[in-house]
Amino acid sequence: MLIEEDYITEEGDFVVNIGPQHPATHGVLHLKVWLDGETIKHIEPHIGYIHRSIEKMSESLSYRQFIYVTSRMDYLSAHINNQACALTVEKAMQIEVPQRAKVIRVLMAELNRLTSHMLWWGCTGLDLGAVSPFFFAFREREIINELMEDTCGARLTMNYMVPGGVMADLHPDFQRKVKEVIAQFKVNIHEYDQLLSDNVIFQERVKGVGYLSKEDAISFGCSGPTARGSGISCDIRKLYPYDGYENLKFDEIIEQGGDCWARYKVRIAEMHQSMSIIDQLIDNIPEGDFQAKTKAVLKLPKGEFYQRVETARGELGVFIVSEGGTTPYRIKYRSPNFSNLSALPTMAKGCKIGDLVAIMSTIDLVIPDVDR
Amino acid sequence: MTLLYSLSGLSYHIQSWLTRLLGNTMAVLVSEMVIVGLCLIGFLVLLSFTLGYMERRVAAFMQLRLGPNRVGPKGTLQIIADTIKLLFKEGLTPTNADKFMFNLAPYIMIITTMLVTAPLAFARNFQIWDLNIGVFYVSAVSSISVIGILMAGWSSNNKYSLLGAMRSGAQIVSYELSIGLSLISIVILTGSLRISDIVMSQQNGWWIFKGHLPALIAFVIFIVASTAEINRAPFDLAEAEQELTAGFHTEYAGMKFAMFLLSEYVNLFIVSALAATLFLGGWMPFHIGSWSGFNHVMDFIPSSLWFMGKTFFVIFIIMWFRWTFPRLRVDQLLNLEWKYLLPISMLNVLLMTLVALLGWHG
Amino acid sequence: MFITEYFKTIFRSVKSLLTGMRLTGYYFTHPSKTLTQEYPDNRKELKLADRFRGEVVMPHTEANEHRCTGCQACELACPNGTIKIITKQEILPDGKKKKRLDTMIYNLSMCTFCNLCIVACPSDAITMSQDFEHSVLDRSKLRKILNKPDSKLMEGVE
């Protein structure tokens, strides 16, 4: 459902421009906010400040090259973005990915989801005025990033997934280090509860704030923890499994609350689920090739191909229209943040400015993914 | 050590020397207006340097970091480098700002905070002005600072500043009540508003111990309410960085911004000093009943050190709050005051009166 | 009852706040848990991952030989046009003409460190170095020529 009556601006309205440079907008998001005292009457998100025309750029890049650009969309789940692209190309060319490569991909994707949720947790604390959680969140995130550096060569924009598998084999120390960091994180995640989740001020700040009904969440096309916090089952890993997620035991976390607290709980529980997936896989990495044999120049058959994956923020869809050449005719990314952002005005209506910050942080916006 | 011991003697000697040299009226003018004023300004600037450094280090250690460690030994000169940077920055005034008010606001803030330091007893017999309504004076004068904040917020012609100033107005006016009531509960015990009397009344035990449970409750309420009064996290709604960028001082730069910063730190010192004076015995050493040997050792520690130690203990607690808790929302802030702190402190005053009437406070 | 509920709320809130304060207090009193790496001071001990993608380099042997045949696979693989290869015709001792590398221009300022050129290279002529301190005062310094002057192709590499 759209906003019932579109707010009509009047002369003398108190309008505050939050962003594009603002500590809480997590990037160059510009929100035009109509206020009544501290209460929000209406919000108009203005986007496009970091539009780099990734979709258009990809049209002139080959099927091996266009993957690296997607790391720059949702940079916090770069692996998963790359995976989506690789999966689409594999689907179109019907490449059989070796089992080992699939397991490595899932491991990396889940580690990436963990780092993303850690950063989100830190930023949520930061947005609500507690600075310390940010540093506690970075403690394990840093170790996982170093792990990524060992195997992939980079910390944030990895470009590790390639059509047909992964770019390089795992680092010899990978399994040992992952076990160490997961064991450490299982202890330290209780500090997350002590510092924020159980804190009465934090609970007061997020409970009952930024309500998004199930119907609204569906009509805005929300996905990921934002939609699952409103009680919608939308985990692509469960519904349309890829890369062997169908063989894994994990729960889809759904909360019925629809407020910031529900979204917060979904993400915290997802961290536990990710750790359980990693636990299942880390000792069972099959031997074999890490990459399928592919031709040097990839050519997709003529047609339209779509593949979706579950990033840390929701559903990412990659749509490729191919004319049979070495470059795509058109690429379209269905990014989770764009849809989630569109629900922000509905959620924030009637809340205070302080709540707006809480809502933005629990949607976990990554602005480069909105603009692309 | 000897210097610290004879602080009162020193001030007495200077006073008598000036009186001999210049006569009574001039001595008062010179000594109290100029020398004391200059000493105070110097002391407060030094103090805010210390507090700035302390805050950074405390924050860093709580967040698994090291904090400033490059400029000077262990980063002690970092804050001086920052001050020099602020001094050389251009003091911008926005085009559509109310220029007179805009430039006046930081001075009001700083003057208010300096005025409040007058009745504080820094050491034995070492006080700028021991007036007979000391506690009341502190409570009254410190509320002027809200005018400075409102002035800064209004005259900046910035919507963030205005919102911050309005929040701050509501906040300070409400939290004054709890502070006042918790001050009153100690005044009930001492029967005097004079700071020196209050300190002297704690000769045989600090009020937080002697005053039983009501004193403890009053102490906690005082700490919470004064954290709100000086706009520090978790009650820093007036400058809530993530919501209002910098709140009422968004538009200030350079030295004018430094004045807000200075007054923030001095305010922190003042409320902590007040808490130390009222509840923790001011410059009184820690004594345990009849352990004369122990008491004698405690007496050997100079009174100024006792005062500073207690004050910095309270400052540390307030910093600890800041680096642990998220910020409250503006309506929750007022809920906390009107639904919890105020009724409890009212009840507490009643309890305290009972304690005083029954004579349990020794 | 209302009153008991009221005081229970206060008690629970204070307890939750003290839990948080205990955690930060714990780390305050345990400075050994500090995570900070004092970067410029620890340059000597600093160990980067072997696969870390710092910048593209062309390893040369002591005899000033490299493995680049000038096939331009990396130039084609690069999504940003970072690498530019200039070739020359060289007459071999047996009289045949052969394409050889003249200069390999690498523009660091345009590189996204995606590793595609390294993967594409058929003769392992280029690799990623662990050097990460790239800042310079002049943009032109980021335009690097990877092959050393008078360097030759290594024997046996085709």
PDB file of N, CA, C and O in Angstrom, chain A residues 195-224:
ATOM      1  N   LEU A 195      25.768  -5.580  25.692  1.00  0.00           N
ATOM      2  CA  LEU A 195      26.000  -4.165  25.395  1.00  0.00           C
ATOM      3  C   LEU A 195      24.758  -3.499  24.793  1.00  0.00           C
ATOM      4  O   LEU A 195      24.441  -2.376  25.119  1.00  0.00           O
ATOM      5  N   LEU A 196      24.056  -4.194  23.900  1.00  0.00           N
ATOM      6  CA  LEU A 196      22.913  -3.551  23.254  1.00  0.00           C
ATOM      7  C   LEU A 196      21.589  -4.287  23.477  1.00  0.00           C
ATOM      8  O   LEU A 196      20.653  -3.709  24.008  1.00  0.00           O
ATOM      9  N   SER A 197      21.518  -5.563  23.076  1.00  0.00           N
ATOM     10  CA  SER A 197      20.207  -6.215  23.008  1.00  0.00           C
ATOM     11  C   SER A 197      19.450  -6.162  24.329  1.00  0.00           C
ATOM     12  O   SER A 197      18.244  -5.936  24.348  1.00  0.00           O
ATOM     13  N   ASP A 198      20.171  -6.369  25.436  1.00  0.00           N
ATOM     14  CA  ASP A 198      19.481  -6.390  26.724  1.00  0.00           C
ATOM     15  C   ASP A 198      19.362  -5.007  27.339  1.00  0.00           C
ATOM     16  O   ASP A 198      18.686  -4.838  28.347  1.00  0.00           O
ATOM     17  N   ASN A 199      20.033  -4.053  26.755  1.00  0.00           N
ATOM     18  CA  ASN A 199      20.064  -2.720  27.354  1.00  0.00           C
ATOM     19  C   ASN A 199      18.689  -2.074  27.282  1.00  0.00           C
ATOM     20  O   ASN A 199      18.050  -2.040  26.226  1.00  0.00           O
ATOM     21  N   VAL A 200      18.238  -1.560  28.403  1.00  0.00           N
ATOM     22  CA  VAL A 200      16.870  -1.045  28.468  1.00  0.00           C
ATOM     23  C   VAL A 200      16.701   0.174  27.562  1.00  0.00           C
ATOM     24  O   VAL A 200      15.673   0.339  26.910  1.00  0.00           O
ATOM     25  N   ILE A 201      17.725   1.012  27.477  1.00  0.00           N
ATOM     26  CA  ILE A 201      17.604   2.207  26.631  1.00  0.00           C
ATOM     27  C   ILE A 201      17.467   1.775  25.177  1.00  0.00           C
ATOM     28  O   ILE A 201      16.618   2.269  24.433  1.00  0.00           O
ATOM     29  N   PHE A 202      18.288   0.806  24.778  1.00  0.00           N
ATOM     30  CA  PHE A 202      18.232   0.340  23.395  1.00  0.00           C
ATOM     31  C   PHE A 202      16.870  -0.266  23.078  1.00  0.00           C
ATOM     32  O   PHE A 202      16.265   0.027  22.050  1.00  0.00           O
ATOM     33  N   GLN A 203      16.374  -1.103  23.990  1.00  0.00           N
ATOM     34  CA  GLN A 203      15.076  -1.730  23.735  1.00  0.00           C
ATOM     35  C   GLN A 203      13.978  -0.695  23.620  1.00  0.00           C
ATOM     36  O   GLN A 203      13.103  -0.782  22.754  1.00  0.00           O
ATOM     37  N   GLU A 204      14.046   0.322  24.492  1.00  0.00           N
ATOM     38  CA  GLU A 204      13.044   1.386  24.411  1.00  0.00           C
ATOM     39  C   GLU A 204      13.117   2.092  23.070  1.00  0.00           C
ATOM     40  O   GLU A 204      12.109   2.510  22.512  1.00  0.00           O
ATOM     41  N   ARG A 205      14.350   2.240  22.577  1.00  0.00           N
ATOM     42  CA  ARG A 205      14.522   2.971  21.330  1.00  0.00           C
ATOM     43  C   ARG A 205      13.988   2.203  20.120  1.00  0.00           C
ATOM     44  O   ARG A 205      13.601   2.812  19.123  1.00  0.00           O
ATOM     45  N   VAL A 206      14.038   0.862  20.139  1.00  0.00           N
ATOM     46  CA  VAL A 206      13.671   0.115  18.933  1.00  0.00           C
ATOM     47  C   VAL A 206      12.331  -0.581  19.021  1.00  0.00           C
ATOM     48  O   VAL A 206      11.748  -0.908  17.993  1.00  0.00           O
ATOM     49  N   LYS A 207      11.820  -0.821  20.211  1.00  0.00           N
ATOM     50  CA  LYS A 207      10.560  -1.567  20.305  1.00  0.00           C
ATOM     51  C   LYS A 207       9.392  -0.690  19.874  1.00  0.00           C
ATOM     52  O   LYS A 207       9.235   0.438  20.337  1.00  0.00           O
ATOM     53  N   GLY A 208       8.585  -1.244  18.962  1.00  0.00           N
ATOM     54  CA  GLY A 208       7.391  -0.539  18.524  1.00  0.00           C
ATOM     55  C   GLY A 208       7.668   0.652  17.627  1.00  0.00           C
ATOM     56  O   GLY A 208       6.782   1.457  17.374  1.00  0.00           O
ATOM     57  N   VAL A 209       8.893   0.757  17.155  1.00  0.00           N
ATOM     58  CA  VAL A 209       9.264   1.900  16.327  1.00  0.00           C
ATOM     59  C   VAL A 209       9.387   1.436  14.875  1.00  0.00           C
ATOM     60  O   VAL A 209       9.873   0.341  14.604  1.00  0.00           O
ATOM     61  N   GLY A 210       8.926   2.249  13.956  1.00  0.00           N
ATOM     62  CA  GLY A 210       9.095   1.943  12.534  1.00  0.00           C
ATOM     63  C   GLY A 210       8.326   0.721  12.101  1.00  0.00           C
ATOM     64  O   GLY A 210       8.866  -0.183  11.484  1.00  0.00           O
ATOM     65  N   TYR A 211       7.039   0.713  12.391  1.00  0.00           N
ATOM     66  CA  TYR A 211       6.239  -0.468  12.095  1.00  0.00           C
ATOM     67  C   TYR A 211       6.001  -0.587  10.592  1.00  0.00           C
ATOM     68  O   TYR A 211       5.617   0.370   9.918  1.00  0.00           O
ATOM     69  N   LEU A 212       6.231  -1.801  10.083  1.00  0.00           N
ATOM     70  CA  LEU A 212       5.972  -2.089   8.669  1.00  0.00           C
ATOM     71  C   LEU A 212       5.070  -3.310   8.631  1.00  0.00           C
ATOM     72  O   LEU A 212       5.465  -4.394   9.069  1.00  0.00           O
ATOM     73  N   SER A 213       3.849  -3.132   8.131  1.00  0.00           N
ATOM     74  CA  SER A 213       2.918  -4.266   8.135  1.00  0.00           C
ATOM     75  C   SER A 213       3.307  -5.254   7.042  1.00  0.00           C
ATOM     76  O   SER A 213       4.053  -4.936   6.122  1.00  0.00           O
ATOM     77  N   LYS A 214       2.778  -6.468   7.182  1.00  0.00           N
ATOM     78  CA  LYS A 214       3.068  -7.522   6.220  1.00  0.00           C
ATOM     79  C   LYS A 214       2.655  -7.086   4.816  1.00  0.00           C
ATOM     80  O   LYS A 214       3.402  -7.248   3.847  1.00  0.00           O
ATOM     81  N   GLU A 215       1.483  -6.486   4.726  1.00  0.00           N
ATOM     82  CA  GLU A 215       0.957  -6.070   3.419  1.00  0.00           C
ATOM     83  C   GLU A 215       1.867  -5.018   2.790  1.00  0.00           C
ATOM     84  O   GLU A 215       2.195  -5.077   1.611  1.00  0.00           O
ATOM     85  N   ASP A 216       2.254  -4.036   3.621  1.00  0.00           N
ATOM     86  CA  ASP A 216       3.130  -2.980   3.114  1.00  0.00           C
ATOM     87  C   ASP A 216       4.457  -3.561   2.646  1.00  0.00           C
ATOM     88  O   ASP A 216       4.979  -3.194   1.592  1.00  0.00           O
ATOM     89  N   ALA A 217       4.983  -4.488   3.445  1.00  0.00           N
ATOM     90  CA  ALA A 217       6.278  -5.064   3.100  1.00  0.00           C
ATOM     91  C   ALA A 217       6.197  -5.764   1.758  1.00  0.00           C
ATOM     92  O   ALA A 217       7.104  -5.651   0.926  1.00  0.00           O
ATOM     93  N   ILE A 218       5.080  -6.467   1.508  1.00  0.00           N
ATOM     94  CA  ILE A 218       4.933  -7.157   0.222  1.00  0.00           C
ATOM     95  C   ILE A 218       4.786  -6.145  -0.904  1.00  0.00           C
ATOM     96  O   ILE A 218       5.438  -6.236  -1.947  1.00  0.00           O
ATOM     97  N   SER A 219       3.953  -5.137  -0.688  1.00  0.00           N
ATOM     98  CA  SER A 219       3.688  -4.215  -1.791  1.00  0.00           C
ATOM     99  C   SER A 219       4.886  -3.340  -2.118  1.00  0.00           C
ATOM    100  O   SER A 219       5.027  -2.890  -3.248  1.00  0.00           O
ATOM    101  N   PHE A 220       5.755  -3.098  -1.135  1.00  0.00           N
ATOM    102  CA  PHE A 220       6.966  -2.337  -1.443  1.00  0.00           C
ATOM    103  C   PHE A 220       8.068  -3.225  -1.995  1.00  0.00           C
ATOM    104  O   PHE A 220       9.132  -2.739  -2.344  1.00  0.00           O
ATOM    105  N   GLY A 221       7.825  -4.539  -2.015  1.00  0.00           N
ATOM    106  CA  GLY A 221       8.846  -5.445  -2.527  1.00  0.00           C
ATOM    107  C   GLY A 221      10.028  -5.584  -1.592  1.00  0.00           C
ATOM    108  O   GLY A 221      11.146  -5.806  -2.036  1.00  0.00           O
ATOM    109  N   CYS A 222       9.805  -5.423  -0.291  1.00  0.00           N
ATOM    110  CA  CYS A 222      10.899  -5.574   0.658  1.00  0.00           C
ATOM    111  C   CYS A 222      11.371  -7.017   0.666  1.00  0.00           C
ATOM    112  O   CYS A 222      10.619  -7.934   0.353  1.00  0.00           O
ATOM    113  N   SER A 223      12.613  -7.197   1.013  1.00  0.00           N
ATOM    114  CA  SER A 223      13.148  -8.545   1.091  1.00  0.00           C
ATOM    115  C   SER A 223      14.193  -8.579   2.185  1.00  0.00           C
ATOM    116  O   SER A 223      14.516  -7.552   2.778  1.00  0.00           O
ATOM    117  N   GLY A 224      14.691  -9.766   2.438  1.00  0.00           N
ATOM    118  CA  GLY A 224      15.734  -9.898   3.447  1.00  0.00           C
ATOM    119  C   GLY A 224      15.193  -9.685   4.843  1.00  0.00           C
ATOM    120  O   GLY A 224      13.998  -9.775   5.072  1.00  0.00           O
TER     121      GLY A 224
END
